[in-house]
Coordinates of C-alpha atoms (C1' of nucleotides) in Angstrom, one line a residue:
Chain A
M23 CA 36.0 45.8 88.3
T24 CA 39.2 43.8 88.2
D25 CA 40.7 41.7 85.4
T26 CA 39.6 38.5 87.1
D27 CA 36.1 39.5 86.3
S28 CA 36.1 37.9 82.8
S29 CA 33.3 38.9 80.4
P30 CA 30.5 36.5 81.1
T31 CA 29.1 36.7 77.5
L32 CA 31.9 34.4 76.3
E33 CA 31.2 31.6 78.7
R34 CA 29.5 28.6 77.3
K35 CA 27.5 25.9 78.9
R36 CA 29.6 22.8 79.8
G37 CA 29.3 20.4 76.9
S38 CA 27.9 22.8 74.4
G39 CA 31.3 23.4 72.9
V40 CA 31.8 20.2 71.1
K41 CA 28.3 20.1 69.6
M42 CA 28.9 23.7 68.3
V43 CA 32.1 22.8 66.6
Y44 CA 30.8 19.5 65.3
D45 CA 27.7 21.2 63.9
L46 CA 29.6 24.1 62.3
L47 CA 32.3 22.0 60.8
R48 CA 29.9 19.5 59.5
D49 CA 27.9 22.2 57.7
E50 CA 31.0 23.8 56.3
I51 CA 32.2 20.5 54.9
L52 CA 28.8 19.5 53.5
D53 CA 28.4 23.0 51.9
L54 CA 31.9 22.8 50.4
A55 CA 32.9 25.8 52.4
L56 CA 35.7 23.5 53.4
P57 CA 36.2 21.5 50.1
P58 CA 37.6 18.1 50.1
G59 CA 41.4 18.1 51.0
S60 CA 41.2 21.1 53.2
P61 CA 43.6 20.8 56.2
I62 CA 41.9 20.8 59.6
D63 CA 44.1 22.5 62.2
E64 CA 43.3 21.8 65.8
V65 CA 45.2 24.8 67.2
Q66 CA 43.5 27.2 64.6
L67 CA 40.1 25.8 65.5
A68 CA 40.9 26.2 69.3
E69 CA 41.7 29.9 68.8
R70 CA 38.8 30.4 66.5
F71 CA 36.3 29.0 69.0
K72 CA 38.2 30.3 72.0
M73 CA 38.5 27.0 73.7
S74 CA 41.1 24.4 74.4
R75 CA 42.0 21.6 71.9
T76 CA 40.3 18.9 74.0
P77 CA 36.8 19.5 72.9
I78 CA 37.9 20.3 69.4
R79 CA 39.5 16.9 69.2
E80 CA 36.3 15.2 70.4
A81 CA 34.3 17.0 67.6
L82 CA 37.0 15.8 65.1
V83 CA 36.8 12.2 66.3
R84 CA 33.0 12.2 65.7
L85 CA 33.4 13.6 62.3
A86 CA 36.0 11.0 61.5
G87 CA 33.6 8.4 62.6
E88 CA 31.1 9.6 60.1
G89 CA 33.8 9.5 57.4
L90 CA 33.6 13.4 56.8
I91 CA 37.3 13.8 57.7
D92 CA 40.4 11.6 57.4
T93 CA 43.1 11.6 60.0
L94 CA 46.7 10.4 59.3
P95 CA 48.2 9.3 62.5
N96 CA 50.7 11.6 64.0
R97 CA 50.2 13.8 61.0
S98 CA 47.6 16.0 59.4
T99 CA 43.8 15.7 59.3
M100 CA 41.8 16.9 56.4
V101 CA 38.3 17.0 54.8
S102 CA 37.7 13.6 53.2
S103 CA 37.7 13.4 49.4
I104 CA 34.8 12.6 47.2
D105 CA 35.4 9.1 45.5
F106 CA 34.4 9.9 41.9
L107 CA 35.7 6.4 40.8
N108 CA 33.3 4.5 42.9
M109 CA 30.5 6.9 42.6
H110 CA 28.2 4.0 41.3
T111 CA 28.4 2.3 44.8
F112 CA 27.0 5.6 46.2
F113 CA 24.2 5.6 43.6
D114 CA 23.4 2.0 44.3
A115 CA 23.0 2.5 48.0
L116 CA 21.1 5.9 47.5
V117 CA 18.5 4.3 45.1
L118 CA 17.9 1.3 47.4
M119 CA 17.5 3.5 50.4
Y120 CA 15.0 5.8 48.6
R121 CA 13.0 2.7 47.8
V122 CA 13.1 1.1 51.2
T123 CA 12.4 4.2 53.2
T124 CA 9.6 5.3 51.0
R125 CA 8.0 1.9 51.2
L126 CA 8.4 1.8 55.0
A127 CA 6.9 5.2 55.3
A128 CA 3.9 4.0 53.5
Q129 CA 3.7 1.1 55.9
N130 CA 4.5 2.7 59.3
H131 CA 3.8 6.3 59.2
R132 CA 1.6 8.0 61.7
P133 CA -0.9 10.9 61.1
E134 CA 1.5 13.4 62.7
D135 CA 4.2 12.5 60.2
L136 CA 2.3 13.8 57.2
P137 CA 2.2 17.5 57.9
V138 CA 6.0 17.4 58.6
I139 CA 6.6 15.8 55.2
R140 CA 4.2 18.2 53.4
G141 CA 5.9 21.1 55.0
F142 CA 9.2 20.2 53.4
H143 CA 7.5 19.4 50.2
E144 CA 6.2 23.0 50.1
D145 CA 9.7 24.4 51.1
Y146 CA 11.1 22.4 48.2
A147 CA 8.6 23.7 45.7
E148 CA 9.3 27.2 46.7
A149 CA 13.0 26.7 46.4
I150 CA 12.5 25.4 42.8
K151 CA 10.4 28.4 42.0
S152 CA 12.9 30.9 43.3
G153 CA 15.8 29.1 41.7
D154 CA 17.9 28.8 44.8
A155 CA 20.2 25.9 44.2
L156 CA 21.3 25.6 47.8
A157 CA 17.8 25.6 49.1
M158 CA 16.8 23.1 46.6
I159 CA 19.5 20.7 47.7
A160 CA 18.7 21.2 51.4
T161 CA 15.0 20.9 51.2
N162 CA 15.1 17.9 49.1
A163 CA 17.4 16.2 51.6
A164 CA 15.1 17.2 54.4
F165 CA 12.0 16.0 52.5
H166 CA 13.4 12.5 52.2
A167 CA 14.9 12.4 55.6
A168 CA 11.4 13.1 57.0
I169 CA 10.0 10.3 55.0
A170 CA 12.7 8.1 56.3
E171 CA 11.9 9.0 59.8
A172 CA 8.2 8.2 59.2
G173 CA 9.4 4.7 58.1
R174 CA 10.7 4.1 61.7
N175 CA 13.7 2.0 61.0
P176 CA 16.7 3.6 62.6
Y177 CA 19.2 1.4 60.8
F178 CA 17.9 2.5 57.4
T179 CA 17.4 6.0 58.5
S180 CA 21.0 6.5 59.7
L181 CA 22.4 5.0 56.5
F182 CA 20.1 7.2 54.4
R183 CA 21.2 10.3 56.3
R184 CA 24.8 9.5 55.6
L185 CA 24.0 9.1 52.0
L186 CA 22.0 12.3 51.8
D187 CA 24.9 14.2 53.4
E188 CA 27.4 12.8 50.9
G189 CA 24.8 13.7 48.2
R190 CA 24.7 17.2 49.5
R191 CA 28.4 17.6 48.9
I192 CA 28.2 16.1 45.3
L193 CA 25.1 18.2 44.3
R194 CA 26.7 21.3 45.7
L195 CA 29.8 20.6 43.6
Y196 CA 27.9 20.5 40.4
Y197 CA 25.2 23.2 41.1
Q198 CA 27.8 25.8 42.0
S199 CA 29.5 25.2 38.7
Y200 CA 26.7 25.1 36.4
E201 CA 23.7 26.9 37.9
E202 CA 21.5 24.1 36.7
Q203 CA 18.0 23.9 37.9
F204 CA 16.2 20.8 39.2
P205 CA 13.3 20.1 36.9
Q206 CA 9.8 20.9 37.9
R207 CA 9.1 17.1 37.4
F208 CA 10.7 16.4 40.7
V209 CA 8.1 18.4 42.5
D210 CA 5.4 16.4 40.9
E211 CA 7.1 13.2 41.8
H212 CA 7.3 14.3 45.4
A213 CA 3.5 14.9 45.3
E214 CA 2.9 11.4 43.9
I215 CA 5.1 9.9 46.7
I216 CA 3.2 11.7 49.3
A217 CA 0.0 10.5 47.9
A218 CA 1.3 6.8 47.9
I219 CA 2.4 7.1 51.5
T220 CA -0.8 8.6 52.6
A221 CA -2.9 5.8 50.9
R222 CA -0.5 3.3 52.5
D223 CA 0.1 1.8 49.1
L224 CA 3.3 0.0 49.6
E225 CA 4.0 -1.2 46.0
A226 CA 3.3 2.3 44.6
A227 CA 5.6 3.9 47.2
D228 CA 8.3 1.4 46.4
R229 CA 8.0 2.0 42.7
L230 CA 7.8 5.8 42.9
G231 CA 10.8 5.9 45.3
K232 CA 12.9 3.9 42.9
A233 CA 11.9 5.9 39.9
H234 CA 12.5 9.2 41.6
A235 CA 15.9 8.1 42.9
E236 CA 16.9 7.0 39.4
Q237 CA 15.7 10.4 38.0
I238 CA 18.0 12.2 40.4
V239 CA 20.9 9.9 39.8
Q240 CA 20.5 10.3 36.0
Q241 CA 20.4 14.1 36.5
V242 CA 23.7 14.0 38.5
Q243 CA 25.3 11.7 36.0
K244 CA 24.3 14.0 33.2
L245 CA 26.1 16.9 34.9
F246 CA 28.9 14.5 35.7
A247 CA 29.5 13.7 32.1
R248 CA 29.1 17.2 30.9
K249 CA 31.7 18.4 33.4
N250 CA 34.2 15.7 32.2
T251 CA 33.6 16.7 28.6
L252 CA 34.3 20.2 29.5
D253 CA 37.3 19.3 31.5
I254 CA 38.8 17.4 28.5
A255 CA 38.0 20.4 26.2
L256 CA 39.9 22.7 28.4
Chain B
M21 CA 69.2 0.7 88.1
T22 CA 67.3 3.7 89.6
D23 CA 63.6 4.3 89.8
T24 CA 63.7 6.6 86.9
D25 CA 64.4 3.6 84.8
S26 CA 60.8 2.8 84.2
S27 CA 60.2 -0.7 82.8
P28 CA 60.2 -0.4 79.1
T29 CA 57.8 -3.3 78.6
L30 CA 54.9 -1.1 79.7
E31 CA 55.5 1.6 77.1
R32 CA 53.1 1.6 74.3
K33 CA 53.5 3.2 70.8
R34 CA 51.9 6.6 70.6
G35 CA 48.3 6.2 69.4
S36 CA 48.0 2.5 70.0
G37 CA 46.4 3.0 73.3
V38 CA 43.1 4.2 72.0
K39 CA 42.8 1.4 69.5
M40 CA 43.6 -1.1 72.2
V41 CA 40.9 0.2 74.5
Y42 CA 38.4 0.6 71.7
D43 CA 39.0 -3.1 70.4
L44 CA 38.9 -4.6 73.9
L45 CA 35.8 -2.7 75.1
R46 CA 34.0 -3.4 71.8
D47 CA 34.7 -7.2 72.2
E48 CA 33.6 -7.2 75.8
I49 CA 30.4 -5.4 74.9
L50 CA 29.6 -7.8 71.9
D51 CA 30.4 -10.9 73.9
L52 CA 28.2 -9.6 76.7
A53 CA 31.1 -9.7 79.1
L54 CA 29.8 -6.2 79.6
P55 CA 26.1 -6.6 79.5
P56 CA 23.7 -3.9 78.4
G57 CA 23.5 -1.3 81.2
S58 CA 26.8 -1.9 82.7
P59 CA 28.4 1.4 83.9
I60 CA 31.5 2.5 82.1
D61 CA 33.9 4.3 84.4
E62 CA 36.6 6.4 82.8
V63 CA 38.9 6.6 85.9
Q64 CA 38.7 2.9 86.4
L65 CA 39.5 2.2 82.8
A66 CA 42.4 4.6 83.0
E67 CA 43.9 2.7 86.0
R68 CA 43.3 -0.7 84.3
F69 CA 45.1 0.3 81.1
K70 CA 47.7 2.5 82.9
M71 CA 47.0 5.6 80.9
S72 CA 45.4 8.9 81.4
R73 CA 41.7 9.5 80.8
T74 CA 42.3 11.4 77.5
P75 CA 42.8 8.3 75.2
I76 CA 40.1 6.5 77.2
R77 CA 37.6 9.1 76.4
E78 CA 38.5 9.1 72.7
A79 CA 37.7 5.4 72.6
L80 CA 34.4 6.0 74.4
V81 CA 33.4 8.8 71.9
R82 CA 34.0 6.4 69.0
L83 CA 32.0 3.5 70.7
A84 CA 29.2 6.0 71.3
G85 CA 29.3 6.9 67.6
E86 CA 28.6 3.3 66.7
G87 CA 25.7 3.2 69.3
L88 CA 27.5 0.6 71.5
I89 CA 27.4 2.9 74.5
D90 CA 25.1 5.7 75.7
T91 CA 26.3 8.8 77.3
L92 CA 24.2 10.9 79.7
P93 CA 25.7 14.4 79.6
N94 CA 27.7 15.2 82.8
R95 CA 26.5 12.0 84.3
S96 CA 27.2 8.3 83.6
T97 CA 27.9 6.4 80.5
M98 CA 26.8 2.8 80.1
V99 CA 26.6 -0.1 77.7
S100 CA 23.6 0.5 75.4
S101 CA 20.6 -1.7 75.9
I102 CA 19.2 -4.0 73.4
D103 CA 15.9 -2.8 71.9
F104 CA 13.6 -5.8 72.1
L105 CA 10.5 -3.9 71.3
N106 CA 11.8 -2.8 67.9
M107 CA 13.6 -6.0 67.1
H108 CA 11.6 -6.3 63.8
T109 CA 13.4 -3.2 62.5
F110 CA 16.7 -5.0 63.2
F111 CA 15.4 -8.1 61.4
D112 CA 14.1 -6.2 58.4
A113 CA 17.5 -4.4 58.0
L114 CA 19.4 -7.7 58.5
V115 CA 17.4 -9.6 55.9
L116 CA 17.8 -6.8 53.2
M117 CA 21.5 -6.5 53.8
Y118 CA 22.1 -10.3 53.6
R119 CA 20.3 -10.2 50.3
V120 CA 22.0 -7.1 48.8
T121 CA 25.6 -8.0 49.9
T122 CA 25.2 -11.6 48.6
R123 CA 23.9 -10.3 45.3
L124 CA 26.7 -7.7 45.0
A125 CA 29.3 -10.3 45.8
A126 CA 28.0 -12.5 42.9
Q127 CA 28.3 -9.5 40.7
N128 CA 31.6 -7.9 41.9
H129 CA 33.7 -10.4 43.6
R130 CA 37.3 -11.0 42.4
P131 CA 39.1 -14.3 42.3
E132 CA 41.1 -13.6 45.4
D133 CA 37.9 -13.1 47.5
L134 CA 36.8 -16.7 47.2
P135 CA 39.5 -18.4 49.2
V136 CA 38.8 -15.9 52.1
I137 CA 35.1 -16.7 52.0
R138 CA 35.7 -20.5 51.8
G139 CA 38.1 -20.3 54.7
F140 CA 35.4 -18.8 57.0
H141 CA 33.0 -21.3 55.6
E142 CA 35.2 -24.1 56.8
D143 CA 35.8 -22.4 60.2
Y144 CA 32.1 -22.2 60.6
A145 CA 31.4 -25.9 59.7
E146 CA 34.0 -26.8 62.3
A147 CA 32.4 -24.7 64.9
I148 CA 29.1 -26.4 64.3
K149 CA 30.7 -29.8 64.5
S150 CA 32.4 -29.0 67.8
G151 CA 29.3 -27.4 69.2
D152 CA 31.1 -24.2 70.2
A153 CA 28.2 -21.6 70.3
L154 CA 30.6 -18.6 70.5
A155 CA 32.6 -19.8 67.6
M156 CA 29.5 -20.4 65.6
I157 CA 28.4 -16.8 66.2
A158 CA 31.7 -15.3 65.3
T159 CA 32.5 -17.3 62.2
N160 CA 29.1 -16.8 60.8
A161 CA 29.5 -13.1 61.1
A162 CA 32.9 -13.3 59.6
F163 CA 31.7 -15.4 56.7
H164 CA 29.0 -12.9 55.8
A165 CA 31.3 -9.9 56.3
A166 CA 33.7 -11.4 54.0
I167 CA 30.9 -11.8 51.4
A168 CA 30.0 -8.1 51.9
E169 CA 33.5 -7.1 51.4
A170 CA 33.6 -9.0 48.1
G171 CA 30.5 -7.0 47.0
R172 CA 32.6 -3.8 47.2
N173 CA 29.9 -1.3 48.3
P174 CA 31.3 0.4 51.4
Y175 CA 28.0 1.9 52.4
F176 CA 26.3 -1.5 52.5
T177 CA 29.3 -3.1 54.2
S178 CA 29.3 -0.6 57.0
L179 CA 25.6 -1.0 57.8
F180 CA 25.9 -4.7 57.5
R181 CA 28.9 -4.9 59.9
R182 CA 26.9 -2.8 62.4
L183 CA 23.9 -5.1 62.1
L184 CA 26.2 -8.2 62.5
D185 CA 27.7 -6.7 65.7
E186 CA 24.3 -6.1 67.1
G187 CA 23.4 -9.7 66.1
R188 CA 26.3 -10.9 67.9
R189 CA 25.0 -9.5 71.1
I190 CA 21.5 -10.9 70.6
L191 CA 22.6 -14.4 69.5
R192 CA 25.1 -14.5 72.5
L193 CA 22.2 -13.7 74.8
Y194 CA 20.2 -16.7 73.7
Y195 CA 22.9 -19.2 73.1
Q196 CA 24.3 -18.7 76.5
S197 CA 21.0 -19.5 78.1
Y198 CA 19.9 -22.4 76.1
E199 CA 22.9 -24.1 74.6
E200 CA 21.1 -24.4 71.5
Q201 CA 22.7 -25.4 68.3
F202 CA 22.7 -23.9 64.9
P203 CA 21.3 -26.5 62.5
Q204 CA 23.5 -28.3 60.1
R205 CA 21.2 -26.8 57.5
F206 CA 22.9 -23.5 57.8
V207 CA 26.2 -25.0 56.6
D208 CA 24.5 -26.4 53.5
E209 CA 23.0 -23.0 52.8
H210 CA 26.4 -21.4 53.1
A211 CA 27.7 -23.8 50.5
E212 CA 24.9 -23.0 48.1
I213 CA 25.6 -19.3 48.6
I214 CA 29.2 -19.7 47.7
A215 CA 28.3 -21.7 44.6
A216 CA 26.0 -18.9 43.5
I217 CA 28.6 -16.3 44.0
T218 CA 31.2 -18.2 42.3
A219 CA 28.8 -18.8 39.2
R220 CA 28.0 -15.1 39.3
D221 CA 24.4 -16.0 39.4
L222 CA 22.9 -12.7 40.7
E223 CA 19.3 -14.0 41.0
A224 CA 20.2 -17.1 42.9
A225 CA 22.5 -15.3 45.1
D226 CA 19.8 -12.8 46.0
R227 CA 17.2 -15.7 46.6
L228 CA 19.6 -17.7 48.7
G229 CA 20.8 -14.7 50.7
K230 CA 17.2 -13.8 51.5
A231 CA 16.1 -17.4 52.3
H232 CA 19.2 -17.8 54.6
A233 CA 18.6 -14.6 56.4
E234 CA 15.0 -15.5 57.0
Q235 CA 16.1 -18.9 58.4
I236 CA 18.3 -17.3 60.9
V237 CA 15.7 -14.7 61.9
Q238 CA 13.1 -17.5 62.4
Q239 CA 15.7 -19.4 64.5
V240 CA 16.2 -16.3 66.7
Q241 CA 12.5 -15.7 66.9
K242 CA 11.9 -19.2 68.0
L243 CA 14.3 -18.8 70.9
F244 CA 12.9 -15.4 71.6
A245 CA 9.4 -16.8 71.9
R246 CA 10.6 -19.7 74.1
K247 CA 12.4 -17.4 76.4
N248 CA 9.3 -15.4 76.8
T249 CA 7.2 -18.4 77.5
L250 CA 9.6 -19.5 80.2
D251 CA 9.7 -16.0 81.6
I252 CA 6.0 -16.0 82.1
A253 CA 6.1 -19.6 83.4
L254 CA 8.5 -18.6 86.1
Chain C
dT8 C1' 8.8 10.5 111.4
dG9 C1' 8.7 12.8 107.1
dT10 C1' 10.1 16.5 104.1
dA11 C1' 13.0 20.5 102.6
dT12 C1' 17.5 22.3 102.4
dT13 C1' 22.3 22.3 102.8
dT14 C1' 26.6 19.9 102.4
dT15 C1' 29.6 16.5 100.7
dA16 C1' 31.2 13.3 97.2
dT17 C1' 31.7 11.6 92.8
dT18 C1' 32.1 11.9 88.0
dT19 C1' 32.5 14.4 83.9
dG20 C1' 34.2 18.3 80.7
dT21 C1' 37.9 21.5 80.0
dC22 C1' 42.4 23.4 80.3
dG23 C1' 47.4 24.3 79.7
dA24 C1' 51.7 22.0 79.3
dC25 C1' 54.8 18.7 77.6
dA26 C1' 56.8 15.0 74.7
dA27 C1' 56.7 12.0 70.6
dG28 C1' 56.6 11.7 65.6
dA29 C1' 57.1 13.2 61.0
dA30 C1' 57.9 16.6 57.6
dA31 C1' 60.6 20.5 56.2
dA32 C1' 64.8 23.1 56.4
dA33 C1' 69.6 23.4 57.1
dT34 C1' 73.9 21.5 56.9
dA35 C1' 77.8 18.4 55.6
dC36 C1' 80.0 16.1 52.2
dA37 C1' 81.1 14.0 47.5
Chain D
dT13 C1' 75.7 20.7 42.0
dG14 C1' 73.5 16.7 44.0
dT15 C1' 72.7 13.6 47.7
dA16 C1' 73.1 12.0 52.7
dT17 C1' 72.6 13.5 57.3
dT18 C1' 71.5 16.4 61.1
dT19 C1' 68.7 20.0 63.0
dT20 C1' 64.7 22.5 63.4
dT21 C1' 59.8 23.2 63.3
dC22 C1' 55.3 22.1 63.6
dT23 C1' 51.4 19.1 64.6
dT24 C1' 49.5 15.5 67.2
dG25 C1' 48.9 12.5 71.4
dT26 C1' 49.1 12.1 76.3
dC27 C1' 49.2 13.8 80.8
dG28 C1' 47.9 15.7 85.5
dA29 C1' 45.0 19.1 87.5
dC30 C1' 41.1 21.8 88.2
dA31 C1' 36.1 23.3 87.7
dA32 C1' 31.4 22.4 86.8
dA33 C1' 27.4 19.5 87.1
dT34 C1' 24.9 16.1 89.3
dA35 C1' 23.7 12.6 92.8
dA36 C1' 24.0 11.1 97.4
dA37 C1' 24.4 12.1 102.2
dA38 C1' 23.7 14.9 106.0
dT39 C1' 21.3 18.2 108.4
dA40 C1' 17.4 21.3 109.7
dC41 C1' 12.8 21.8 110.6
dA42 C1' 7.8 20.8 110.9

DNA sequence: TGTATTTTATTTGTCGACAAGAAAAATACA
DNA sequence: TGTATTTTTCTTGTCGACAAATAAAATACA
């Protein structure tokens, strides 16, 4: 065995590298393992993943396209910051997309969509019971993403996914600080939403989606206000 | 003067290459100079722009991120097709974004926004008068994009821009075939919308935005139906 | 002649190297 | 000591070349 016989376990399939880097960086950004402002070093990533800078750069270009990282020309690239000043624009868009996707799911869902939605609903209930904040955040997002998929409008779905991603960062920020719990109420509201979708009751789905979204926004704003108060006190 | 003294006029600023390729390809796709299904050849583009494949590829990755081109792994990449079967999802999203952005503009616009909007309004009226279909399409999109900017919600604005882009392809498709004209009515509706925004009348802006969007959708559907009838007749 | 298999050709994905641009550090100078 | 200027360092953007993957062409075989 000579040194030209490189270990075959390290060889990746052609094209899988960018996806791996993209997925992993995305998760690290959304879970705040890479907090806003963290520098992203191409060379470092290339060494970490044992590949050249070319596929790394492609993954970064994709992430920049989704607004998850910011690139200063010829200079550094870093994890994009969370815009607290314009948080209300985020809430506005989130509430509307909750409404629209829930309504469209009531209108356009197919029988095979319901088991998927119910599955995430159960995952969410379990996360609440066990008090696992990270699981609560993730399963809630998955639940609503599944509803959006059932609504079958890719334009709304893609915007909604982007908003849920951003929400994942924001929630993660507060729930790691305060170990707050999502109220049981959210589980009940999810059940009501499923019922409205199943019954194809567009108006109820619309109303419940809006109310549920506003509950969540209110919850986040409560934490937001509390954090500010504490910050001032310190 | 030796051959090492390469002509300085061909040198580009570092980083400007990708933007140039991106902008140009984007325009060619939206104007249907590159119709759906056209193959995109990296080597050919590299020769055309006198640069290596690396910056070309970066531009293509960005275009793919916006759904303007489709990439088959290890194989070809081509201009993405227009999904006629699910056109209604496009119309649904378009109408809602017309409404929302117009309402938000009435709520959040600043004095300096109005001259910009009025400017595009005048450009549009002129395009209608001169019967220039391409200019009509472009200035109409610019007019509504400016309104969306005045609404100051980047989430809505980015989705709306994407929809206007897709609309540019669709309209271009019909208006090159039939030399149809946008009715004068649209100009009047634009004027009403500006008045509602200026007066900060949210309800009127919402209502006019919705009605205007539905007018446009109806116009496109009329052409769509006519085209189908003709296709069947042939 | 029609199908299976091998060979060739073409295009993409990845690599290592180099040069440009900007910040940081070092130096000169008052 | 404080400021202006040069030098160095570090990161990014671009390049040309090569390897893998797939389609097309050529060949073998019934």
